[in-house]
Short mmCIF file of C-alpha atoms (C1' of nucleotides) in Angstrom, two decimals:
data_model
loop_
_atom_site.label_atom_id
_atom_site.label_comp_id
_atom_site.label_asym_id
_atom_site.label_seq_id
_atom_site.Cartn_x
_atom_site.Cartn_y
_atom_site.Cartn_z
CA UNK A 25 177.78 85.56 -120.92
CA UNK A 26 178.32 82.24 -123.43
CA UNK A 27 179.97 80.74 -126.08
CA UNK A 28 180.36 83.15 -128.92
CA UNK A 29 179.86 83.00 -132.33
CA UNK A 30 182.56 81.08 -134.38
CA UNK A 31 181.53 82.83 -137.70
CA UNK A 32 181.41 86.22 -139.04
CA UNK A 33 177.35 87.27 -139.85
CA UNK A 34 178.06 89.89 -142.15
CA UNK A 35 180.36 87.46 -143.98
CA UNK A 36 178.35 84.41 -143.75
CA UNK A 37 174.82 86.58 -145.14
CA UNK A 38 176.89 87.87 -147.83
CA UNK A 39 177.59 84.56 -149.19
CA UNK A 40 174.28 83.15 -149.04
CA UNK A 41 172.66 86.31 -150.53
CA UNK A 42 174.87 84.75 -153.20
CA UNK A 43 173.34 81.93 -153.97
CA UNK A 44 169.58 82.97 -153.71
CA UNK A 45 171.33 85.78 -155.99
CA UNK A 46 172.47 83.39 -158.65
CA UNK A 47 169.79 80.86 -158.45
CA UNK A 48 166.73 82.32 -156.65
CA UNK A 49 164.58 81.22 -153.65
CA UNK A 50 163.17 77.83 -154.94
CA UNK A 51 166.12 75.94 -156.51
CA UNK A 52 168.52 76.86 -154.14
CA UNK A 53 168.27 74.07 -151.07
CA UNK A 54 169.33 74.20 -147.90
CA UNK A 55 172.50 71.79 -148.69
CA UNK A 56 173.29 74.65 -150.93
CA UNK A 57 173.00 77.05 -148.34
CA UNK A 58 174.61 74.89 -146.02
CA UNK A 59 177.78 74.80 -148.48
CA UNK A 60 177.86 78.04 -149.07
CA UNK A 61 177.98 79.54 -145.57
CA UNK A 62 180.68 77.37 -144.11
CA UNK A 63 178.28 76.39 -140.88
CA UNK A 64 176.35 73.39 -140.11
CA UNK A 65 172.54 73.04 -140.80
CA UNK A 66 171.93 73.36 -136.97
CA UNK A 67 174.16 76.47 -136.45
CA UNK A 68 172.35 78.24 -139.87
CA UNK A 69 168.80 77.47 -138.12
CA UNK A 70 169.67 78.50 -135.05
CA UNK A 71 171.71 81.73 -136.12
CA UNK A 72 169.30 82.79 -138.75
CA UNK A 73 166.07 80.89 -139.04
CA UNK A 74 164.60 78.59 -141.47
CA UNK A 75 164.75 79.27 -145.46
CA UNK A 76 162.62 82.03 -145.36
CA UNK A 77 164.20 84.28 -143.12
CA UNK A 78 167.15 83.28 -144.63
CA UNK A 79 166.06 84.70 -148.18
CA UNK A 80 164.82 87.80 -145.97
CA UNK A 81 168.15 88.39 -144.33
CA UNK A 82 169.74 88.33 -147.64
CA UNK A 83 167.53 90.83 -149.35
CA UNK A 84 168.06 92.97 -146.45
CA UNK A 85 171.42 92.46 -147.00
CA UNK A 86 171.14 93.28 -150.96
CA UNK A 87 169.48 96.36 -150.50
CA UNK A 88 172.25 97.35 -147.80
CA UNK A 89 174.95 96.52 -150.18
CA UNK A 90 174.28 96.61 -153.77
CA UNK A 91 171.23 99.08 -153.63
CA UNK A 92 172.90 101.37 -151.63
CA UNK A 93 175.77 101.35 -153.80
CA UNK A 94 173.77 102.54 -156.66
CA UNK A 95 172.10 105.17 -154.38
CA UNK A 96 175.57 106.07 -153.19
CA UNK A 97 176.48 106.88 -156.76
CA UNK A 98 173.09 108.67 -157.62
CA UNK A 99 174.22 110.83 -154.76
CA UNK A 100 177.43 111.85 -155.81
CA UNK A 101 179.16 113.69 -158.65
CA UNK A 102 178.29 114.39 -161.99
CA UNK A 103 175.06 115.62 -163.66
CA UNK A 104 171.85 113.74 -163.60
CA UNK A 105 172.78 112.22 -167.15
CA UNK A 106 175.85 111.14 -166.13
CA UNK A 107 174.37 109.03 -163.01
CA UNK A 108 171.48 107.50 -164.80
CA UNK A 109 174.25 106.50 -168.06
CA UNK A 110 176.39 104.36 -165.10
CA UNK A 111 173.14 103.00 -164.00
CA UNK A 112 172.54 101.22 -167.20
CA UNK A 113 176.28 100.95 -167.75
CA UNK A 114 176.23 98.65 -165.31
CA UNK A 115 173.67 95.83 -166.91
CA UNK A 116 175.36 96.73 -170.03
CA UNK A 117 178.71 95.67 -168.43
CA UNK A 118 177.67 92.80 -166.59
CA UNK A 119 175.78 91.48 -169.13
CA UNK A 120 179.09 91.52 -171.60
CA UNK A 121 181.43 89.99 -168.76
CA UNK A 122 178.66 87.27 -168.35
CA UNK A 123 179.96 85.99 -165.79
CA UNK A 124 177.83 86.36 -162.79
CA UNK A 125 174.66 85.42 -164.11
CA UNK A 126 172.86 86.62 -161.11
CA UNK A 127 171.40 90.03 -162.65
CA UNK A 128 169.47 91.88 -160.11
CA UNK A 129 168.44 90.03 -156.73
CA UNK A 130 165.87 92.57 -156.32
CA UNK A 131 164.01 92.13 -159.95
CA UNK A 132 164.47 88.27 -158.84
CA UNK A 133 162.10 88.52 -155.58
CA UNK A 134 160.08 90.74 -157.48
CA UNK A 135 159.02 88.00 -160.03
CA UNK A 136 159.87 84.93 -158.04
CA UNK A 137 158.28 85.54 -154.72
CA UNK A 138 156.61 89.03 -154.18
CA UNK A 139 152.91 87.76 -156.03
CA UNK A 140 152.77 85.01 -153.42
CA UNK A 141 155.03 86.09 -150.20
CA UNK A 142 153.55 89.24 -148.62
CA UNK A 143 157.15 89.81 -146.37
CA UNK A 144 159.08 89.37 -149.48
CA UNK A 145 156.84 91.83 -151.68
CA UNK A 146 157.12 94.51 -148.58
CA UNK A 147 161.17 94.19 -148.87
CA UNK A 148 161.11 94.51 -152.60
CA UNK A 149 158.69 97.59 -152.44
CA UNK A 150 160.28 99.58 -149.97
CA UNK A 151 163.50 99.02 -151.87
CA UNK A 152 161.56 100.00 -154.88
CA UNK A 153 160.83 103.53 -153.49
CA UNK A 154 163.84 104.16 -151.69
CA UNK A 155 165.83 103.50 -155.21
CA UNK A 156 163.03 105.62 -157.00
CA UNK A 157 163.28 108.26 -154.03
CA UNK A 158 167.22 108.51 -154.53
CA UNK A 159 166.88 108.72 -158.72
CA UNK A 160 164.04 111.45 -157.68
CA UNK A 161 166.84 113.57 -156.11
CA UNK A 162 169.43 112.81 -158.88
CA UNK A 163 167.10 114.30 -161.36
CA UNK A 164 165.64 117.17 -159.18
CA UNK A 165 168.35 119.78 -159.85
CA UNK A 166 167.51 119.74 -163.80
CA UNK A 167 164.25 119.26 -163.64
CA UNK A 168 160.47 122.05 -163.51
CA UNK A 169 159.11 120.37 -160.51
CA UNK A 170 158.58 117.23 -158.29
CA UNK A 171 155.91 116.24 -160.02
CA UNK A 172 158.39 115.82 -162.97
CA UNK A 173 161.11 114.38 -160.99
CA UNK A 174 158.81 112.08 -159.59
CA UNK A 175 157.50 110.57 -162.77
CA UNK A 176 160.80 110.77 -164.71
CA UNK A 177 161.95 108.36 -162.15
CA UNK A 178 159.44 106.15 -162.00
CA UNK A 179 159.79 105.96 -165.21
CA UNK A 180 163.35 105.44 -165.48
CA UNK A 181 163.19 102.40 -162.40
CA UNK A 182 160.72 100.44 -165.12
CA UNK A 183 163.33 100.82 -167.88
CA UNK A 184 166.38 99.62 -165.81
CA UNK A 185 164.24 96.86 -164.67
CA UNK A 186 163.60 95.99 -168.04
CA UNK A 187 167.01 95.86 -168.98
CA UNK A 188 167.68 93.26 -166.48
CA UNK A 189 164.88 90.85 -168.30
CA UNK A 190 165.98 91.55 -171.16
CA UNK A 191 169.81 91.03 -170.19
CA UNK A 192 169.03 87.46 -168.68
CA UNK A 193 166.77 86.58 -171.42
CA UNK A 194 169.56 86.96 -173.94
CA UNK A 195 168.28 89.76 -176.00
CA UNK A 196 171.01 91.41 -178.02
CA UNK A 197 173.17 94.37 -175.68
CA UNK A 198 172.18 96.55 -178.38
CA UNK A 199 168.78 96.51 -176.57
CA UNK A 200 169.70 97.38 -173.40
CA UNK A 201 172.09 100.43 -174.98
CA UNK A 202 168.85 101.61 -176.38
CA UNK A 203 167.27 101.76 -173.85
CA UNK A 204 169.54 103.67 -172.15
CA UNK A 205 170.11 105.80 -174.96
CA UNK A 206 166.24 106.71 -174.92
CA UNK A 207 166.08 106.97 -171.45
CA UNK A 208 168.92 110.02 -171.15
CA UNK A 209 167.45 111.91 -174.01
CA UNK A 210 164.13 112.26 -171.83
CA UNK A 211 166.62 114.37 -169.10
CA UNK A 212 166.78 117.85 -169.57
CA UNK B 16 145.14 52.10 -185.40
CA UNK B 17 145.92 52.56 -181.78
CA UNK B 18 143.62 53.50 -178.24
CA UNK B 19 142.83 57.50 -179.14
CA UNK B 20 143.58 59.83 -176.92
CA UNK B 21 140.94 60.54 -174.05
CA UNK B 22 142.26 64.37 -173.87
CA UNK B 23 142.13 67.68 -175.62
CA UNK B 24 145.92 68.26 -176.12
CA UNK B 25 145.15 72.00 -176.14
CA UNK B 26 143.48 72.47 -173.38
CA UNK B 27 145.69 70.42 -171.14
CA UNK B 28 148.58 72.64 -172.28
CA UNK B 29 146.87 75.53 -171.74
CA UNK B 30 145.97 74.60 -168.07
CA UNK B 31 149.32 73.18 -167.45
CA UNK B 32 150.78 76.81 -168.85
CA UNK B 33 148.32 78.65 -166.33
CA UNK B 34 150.01 76.86 -163.56
CA UNK B 35 153.51 77.53 -164.63
CA UNK B 36 152.11 81.26 -165.20
CA UNK B 37 151.45 81.46 -161.90
CA UNK B 38 153.96 79.78 -159.58
CA UNK B 39 156.95 79.40 -161.71
CA UNK B 40 159.07 76.82 -162.69
CA UNK B 41 160.91 75.04 -159.42
CA UNK B 42 157.58 76.06 -157.22
CA UNK B 43 155.23 73.87 -159.54
CA UNK B 44 155.54 70.06 -158.40
CA UNK B 45 154.50 67.23 -161.02
CA UNK B 46 151.46 66.90 -158.58
CA UNK B 47 149.99 70.04 -159.12
CA UNK B 48 150.60 69.70 -162.74
CA UNK B 49 149.01 66.34 -162.59
CA UNK B 50 145.97 67.80 -160.75
CA UNK B 51 145.68 70.93 -163.85
CA UNK B 52 145.90 68.70 -166.37
CA UNK B 53 143.23 66.08 -165.30
CA UNK B 54 145.64 63.53 -166.77
CA UNK B 55 147.34 61.14 -164.55
CA UNK B 56 151.36 61.30 -163.81
CA UNK B 57 152.07 58.48 -166.38
CA UNK B 58 149.74 59.98 -169.18
CA UNK B 59 151.31 63.17 -168.59
CA UNK B 60 154.66 61.74 -169.04
CA UNK B 61 153.65 59.71 -172.01
CA UNK B 62 151.72 62.52 -173.66
CA UNK B 63 154.18 65.60 -173.17
CA UNK B 64 157.61 64.52 -171.49
CA UNK B 65 159.09 65.82 -168.09
CA UNK B 66 158.87 68.64 -166.29
CA UNK B 67 161.30 70.39 -168.42
CA UNK B 68 159.44 69.68 -171.39
CA UNK B 69 155.79 70.64 -169.98
CA UNK B 70 157.30 73.98 -169.48
CA UNK B 71 158.74 74.17 -172.94
CA UNK B 72 155.39 73.39 -173.68
CA UNK B 73 153.98 75.87 -171.74
CA UNK B 74 156.56 78.84 -173.11
CA UNK B 75 155.82 77.77 -177.10
CA UNK B 76 151.89 77.96 -176.04
CA UNK B 77 152.11 81.63 -174.32
CA UNK B 78 153.74 82.36 -177.01
CA UNK B 79 151.34 81.10 -179.65
CA UNK B 80 148.36 82.78 -177.50
CA UNK B 81 148.98 85.41 -175.29
CA UNK B 82 152.07 87.25 -176.59
CA UNK B 83 150.33 86.86 -180.13
CA UNK B 84 147.11 88.33 -179.24
CA UNK B 85 149.54 91.31 -178.22
CA UNK B 86 151.27 91.44 -181.87
CA UNK B 87 147.72 90.89 -183.29
CA UNK B 88 146.72 94.46 -181.56
CA UNK B 89 149.86 95.75 -182.52
CA UNK B 90 149.13 94.69 -186.60
CA UNK B 91 145.63 95.84 -185.82
CA UNK B 92 143.83 99.45 -186.08
CA UNK B 93 145.06 102.87 -184.40
CA UNK B 94 147.69 104.85 -184.27
CA UNK B 95 150.97 103.74 -183.26
CA UNK B 96 150.58 105.83 -180.03
CA UNK B 97 147.40 104.07 -179.26
CA UNK B 98 148.72 100.72 -179.73
CA UNK B 99 151.52 101.31 -177.25
CA UNK B 100 149.26 102.80 -174.65
CA UNK B 101 147.05 99.58 -174.84
CA UNK B 102 149.92 97.54 -174.17
CA UNK B 103 150.87 99.14 -170.99
CA UNK B 104 147.37 99.55 -170.07
CA UNK B 105 146.69 95.66 -170.02
CA UNK B 106 149.13 96.00 -167.04
CA UNK B 107 147.47 98.43 -165.34
CA UNK B 108 144.62 96.98 -165.69
CA UNK B 109 145.16 93.42 -164.12
CA UNK B 110 147.39 95.24 -161.80
CA UNK B 111 144.33 96.96 -160.83
CA UNK B 112 142.50 93.65 -160.90
CA UNK B 113 144.61 92.05 -158.90
CA UNK B 114 143.08 88.57 -159.26
CA UNK B 115 145.52 86.29 -161.53
CA UNK B 116 149.03 86.79 -160.00
CA UNK B 117 150.82 85.87 -162.83
CA UNK B 118 151.71 88.65 -164.60
CA UNK B 119 153.73 88.23 -167.78
CA UNK B 120 155.03 84.58 -168.05
CA UNK B 121 158.05 85.80 -171.01
CA UNK B 122 159.22 87.82 -168.30
CA UNK B 123 159.15 85.37 -165.25
CA UNK B 124 160.79 82.73 -167.43
CA UNK B 125 163.31 85.05 -168.33
CA UNK B 126 164.46 86.21 -164.78
CA UNK B 127 163.89 82.37 -163.43
CA UNK B 128 165.44 80.07 -165.66
CA UNK B 129 166.86 82.05 -169.12
CA UNK B 130 170.48 81.88 -167.13
CA UNK B 131 170.77 78.75 -166.41
CA UNK B 132 168.97 76.67 -169.14
CA UNK B 133 169.86 77.06 -172.89
CA UNK B 134 166.53 75.73 -173.92
CA UNK B 135 164.62 78.25 -172.48
CA UNK B 136 166.64 81.29 -172.76
CA UNK B 137 166.09 80.62 -176.50
CA UNK B 138 162.96 80.37 -176.70
CA UNK B 139 162.66 83.73 -174.58
CA UNK B 140 165.34 85.30 -176.38
CA UNK B 141 162.75 84.36 -179.86
CA UNK B 142 159.46 85.61 -178.34
CA UNK B 143 161.19 88.81 -177.33
CA UNK B 144 162.35 89.56 -180.62
CA UNK B 145 159.07 88.42 -182.14
CA UNK B 146 157.77 91.05 -179.93
CA UNK B 147 160.13 93.60 -180.66
CA UNK B 148 159.91 93.28 -184.80
CA UNK B 149 155.93 93.45 -183.99
CA UNK B 150 156.14 96.84 -182.31
CA UNK B 151 158.96 98.12 -184.85
CA UNK B 152 156.32 97.39 -187.62
CA UNK B 153 153.75 99.10 -185.93
CA UNK B 154 156.38 102.13 -185.11
CA UNK B 155 157.29 102.62 -188.69
CA UNK B 156 154.93 104.65 -190.27
CA UNK B 157 155.33 107.22 -187.86
CA UNK B 158 158.85 106.85 -187.63
CA UNK B 159 161.66 108.61 -189.80
CA UNK B 160 163.99 105.55 -190.25
CA UNK B 161 164.11 102.00 -189.18
CA UNK B 162 166.81 102.40 -186.97
CA UNK B 163 164.79 104.99 -185.03
CA UNK B 164 162.20 102.27 -185.23
CA UNK B 165 164.46 99.31 -183.80
CA UNK B 166 165.64 101.10 -180.73
CA UNK B 167 162.66 102.73 -180.13
CA UNK B 168 161.09 99.17 -180.26
CA UNK B 169 163.67 97.94 -177.74
CA UNK B 170 163.27 100.96 -175.47
CA UNK B 171 159.59 100.15 -175.18
CA UNK B 172 159.98 96.33 -174.67
CA UNK B 173 162.06 97.47 -171.56
CA UNK B 174 159.71 99.86 -170.21
CA UNK B 175 157.04 97.33 -170.38
CA UNK B 176 158.93 94.34 -168.88
CA UNK B 177 159.93 96.82 -166.44
CA UNK B 178 156.50 97.74 -165.71
CA UNK B 179 155.62 93.65 -164.96
CA UNK B 180 158.55 94.03 -162.36
CA UNK B 181 156.82 96.43 -160.44
CA UNK B 182 153.52 95.89 -160.77
CA UNK B 183 154.74 92.06 -159.14
CA UNK B 184 156.48 94.31 -156.74
CA UNK B 185 153.33 95.75 -155.46
CA UNK B 186 154.90 99.28 -156.80
CA UNK B 187 151.88 102.09 -156.74
CA UNK B 188 149.76 101.63 -160.58
CA UNK B 189 151.26 105.45 -160.77
CA UNK B 190 154.39 104.33 -161.40
CA UNK B 191 153.20 101.91 -164.58
CA UNK B 192 151.26 104.78 -165.58
CA UNK B 193 154.16 107.32 -165.67
CA UNK B 194 155.87 104.87 -167.50
CA UNK B 195 153.48 104.64 -170.20
CA UNK B 196 153.13 108.31 -170.32
CA UNK B 197 156.40 108.88 -170.71
CA UNK B 198 156.81 106.30 -173.71
CA UNK B 199 154.37 107.66 -175.40
CA UNK B 200 155.40 111.17 -175.45
CA UNK B 201 158.84 109.56 -177.10
CA UNK B 202 156.27 108.18 -179.94
CA UNK B 203 156.06 111.05 -182.84
"C1'" DC C 1 138.23 37.84 -184.13
"C1'" DT C 2 142.83 38.62 -183.73
"C1'" DA C 3 147.54 40.39 -184.16
"C1'" DG C 4 149.32 44.81 -183.36
"C1'" DT C 5 149.49 49.46 -181.76
"C1'" DT C 6 148.95 52.93 -178.70
"C1'" DT C 7 147.12 55.13 -174.03
"C1'" DA C 8 145.09 55.04 -169.42
"C1'" DT C 9 146.26 53.92 -164.38
"C1'" DG C 10 148.17 54.10 -160.56
"C1'" DA C 11 151.30 51.60 -157.34
"C1'" DC C 12 156.03 52.34 -156.73
"C1'" DC C 13 160.76 54.13 -156.10
"C1'" DA C 14 164.97 56.63 -154.54
"C1'" DT C 15 166.57 60.59 -153.90
"C1'" DT C 16 166.03 64.74 -151.93
"C1'" DT C 17 163.88 68.28 -149.21
"C1'" DG C 18 163.29 71.28 -145.25
"C1'" DG C 19 163.39 70.65 -140.73
"C1'" DT C 20 164.57 69.08 -135.40
"C1'" DC C 21 167.28 67.70 -131.57
"C1'" DA C 22 169.84 65.62 -127.97
"C1'" DA C 23 174.75 65.44 -127.16
"C1'" DT C 24 178.53 67.94 -126.48
"C1'" DA C 25 181.35 72.48 -126.07
"C1'" DA C 26 182.85 77.13 -125.44
"C1'" DT C 27 182.42 81.06 -122.77
"C1'" DT C 28 181.29 84.50 -118.52
"C1'" DC C 29 180.15 85.42 -114.33
"C1'" DA C 30 179.82 84.61 -109.47
"C1'" DT D 27 185.17 75.76 -109.58
"C1'" DG D 28 180.37 75.34 -110.99
"C1'" DA D 29 176.45 77.10 -112.37
"C1'" DA D 30 174.51 79.03 -116.11
"C1'" DT D 31 174.29 80.62 -120.73
"C1'" DT D 32 174.82 80.17 -125.84
"C1'" DA D 33 176.76 77.42 -130.06
"C1'" DT D 34 178.21 73.46 -132.59
"C1'" DT D 35 177.76 69.30 -134.11
"C1'" DG D 36 175.59 65.38 -136.74
"C1'" DA D 37 172.75 61.91 -136.98
"C1'" DC D 38 167.84 61.84 -137.99
"C1'" DC D 39 163.20 62.45 -139.56
"C1'" DA D 40 158.66 62.65 -142.08
"C1'" DA D 41 157.05 64.23 -146.09
"C1'" DA D 42 157.78 65.49 -150.79
"C1'" DT D 43 160.00 65.35 -154.77
"C1'" DG D 44 160.55 63.78 -160.04
"C1'" DG D 45 160.05 60.09 -162.75
"C1'" DT D 46 159.41 54.76 -164.07
"C1'" DC D 47 157.00 50.83 -164.99
"C1'" DA D 48 153.74 46.46 -165.53
"C1'" DT D 49 149.39 45.75 -166.62
"C1'" DA D 50 145.14 47.03 -168.03
"C1'" DA D 51 142.05 49.19 -171.72
"C1'" DA D 52 140.69 50.81 -176.28
"C1'" DC D 53 140.94 51.54 -180.90
"C1'" DT D 54 141.84 49.70 -186.03
"C1'" DA D 55 143.76 47.44 -190.27
"C1'" DG D 56 143.44 42.63 -192.01
#
DNA sequence: CTAGTTTATGACCATTTGGTCAATAATTCA
DNA sequence: TGAATTATTGACCAAATGGTCATAAACTAG
């Protein structure tokens, strides 16, 4: 019925997300986003809205792709302990490679934006719950009751997020390994 | 020998720090800092340097005051378990009060700035080590050997930082309580 | 008092910021 | 073909950004 879009929306959002992931919200300029998207400013605004809307789209995309990949892994093969170990190993590995400095966009968004932006806080809150529930379900088979699984899952999410802070802060990789090992000890 | 300063340097840095603590580096403008300091722009630059230097001063001030207060507490009275519990209770309390949204400036700096700013990364790294060592020393009396204390301390720092991420992200306070409880379980 | 030194003041600046818009180009339906 | 609708383009904008600087003011040693 009208002129069709010339870009792949999913691909553009993936590229936009990487900028926010790498630099954070405030340090990212519209100019950065224009470059990363390949679109021109007017098209970006027309298609997605303003900078805040772009960030929201990036957050949702992160949830749909990266977080979901973690959840799929938690739903996959292996013992609870193996799955949780893999979660931390991702952090250790990406720290050692040291190529992409973004860390975890969810953590970044939580600390940079959630305190002052209601929309972002809601998105973050929802995604944290999703992750926690997936961990709970991975723990269920090996744990006495649901409350046990819930509190253990909360604790694992904390420790996991903590390793993201350590990794970016340049703490030795051993601290992350130690954190992982202690977490695994607590899983029956 | 010359005109004396008209302001209390310590007080000004305290005020500057609070702005960075509350808003982060990028979201803070020189105008914010001018307002918070009570000085005029020229004086601020003359006395402390540019925005980056102000942030570094703020980070060091945070270390000298807030982090040090935590370390003093860890060096004070009580069992290791009581001290670690108090660490987490601070997070829970400040979450419940909900007045000041800054969370932990060290965590904020780590996620917002450490990946792209070498100076800040070094400062963060140093402060994390300081905190870890203090936790280690609090654990020493109740733990078999030094390695045990070190790995347990690394783990507690992770969990602690994780609760800071959860708190800002609007996760339920119960998750922070659960994290604390599991951490305490691991302390002999 | 004077010379020398540091601090305070606020006007000033180039650049960058996020954002808009009118004109033009594709497309579909009738 | 032509009307209707949506996309693309890039020039344009006001406001805000981090930062500088010449001048005036306050102090001390001699």
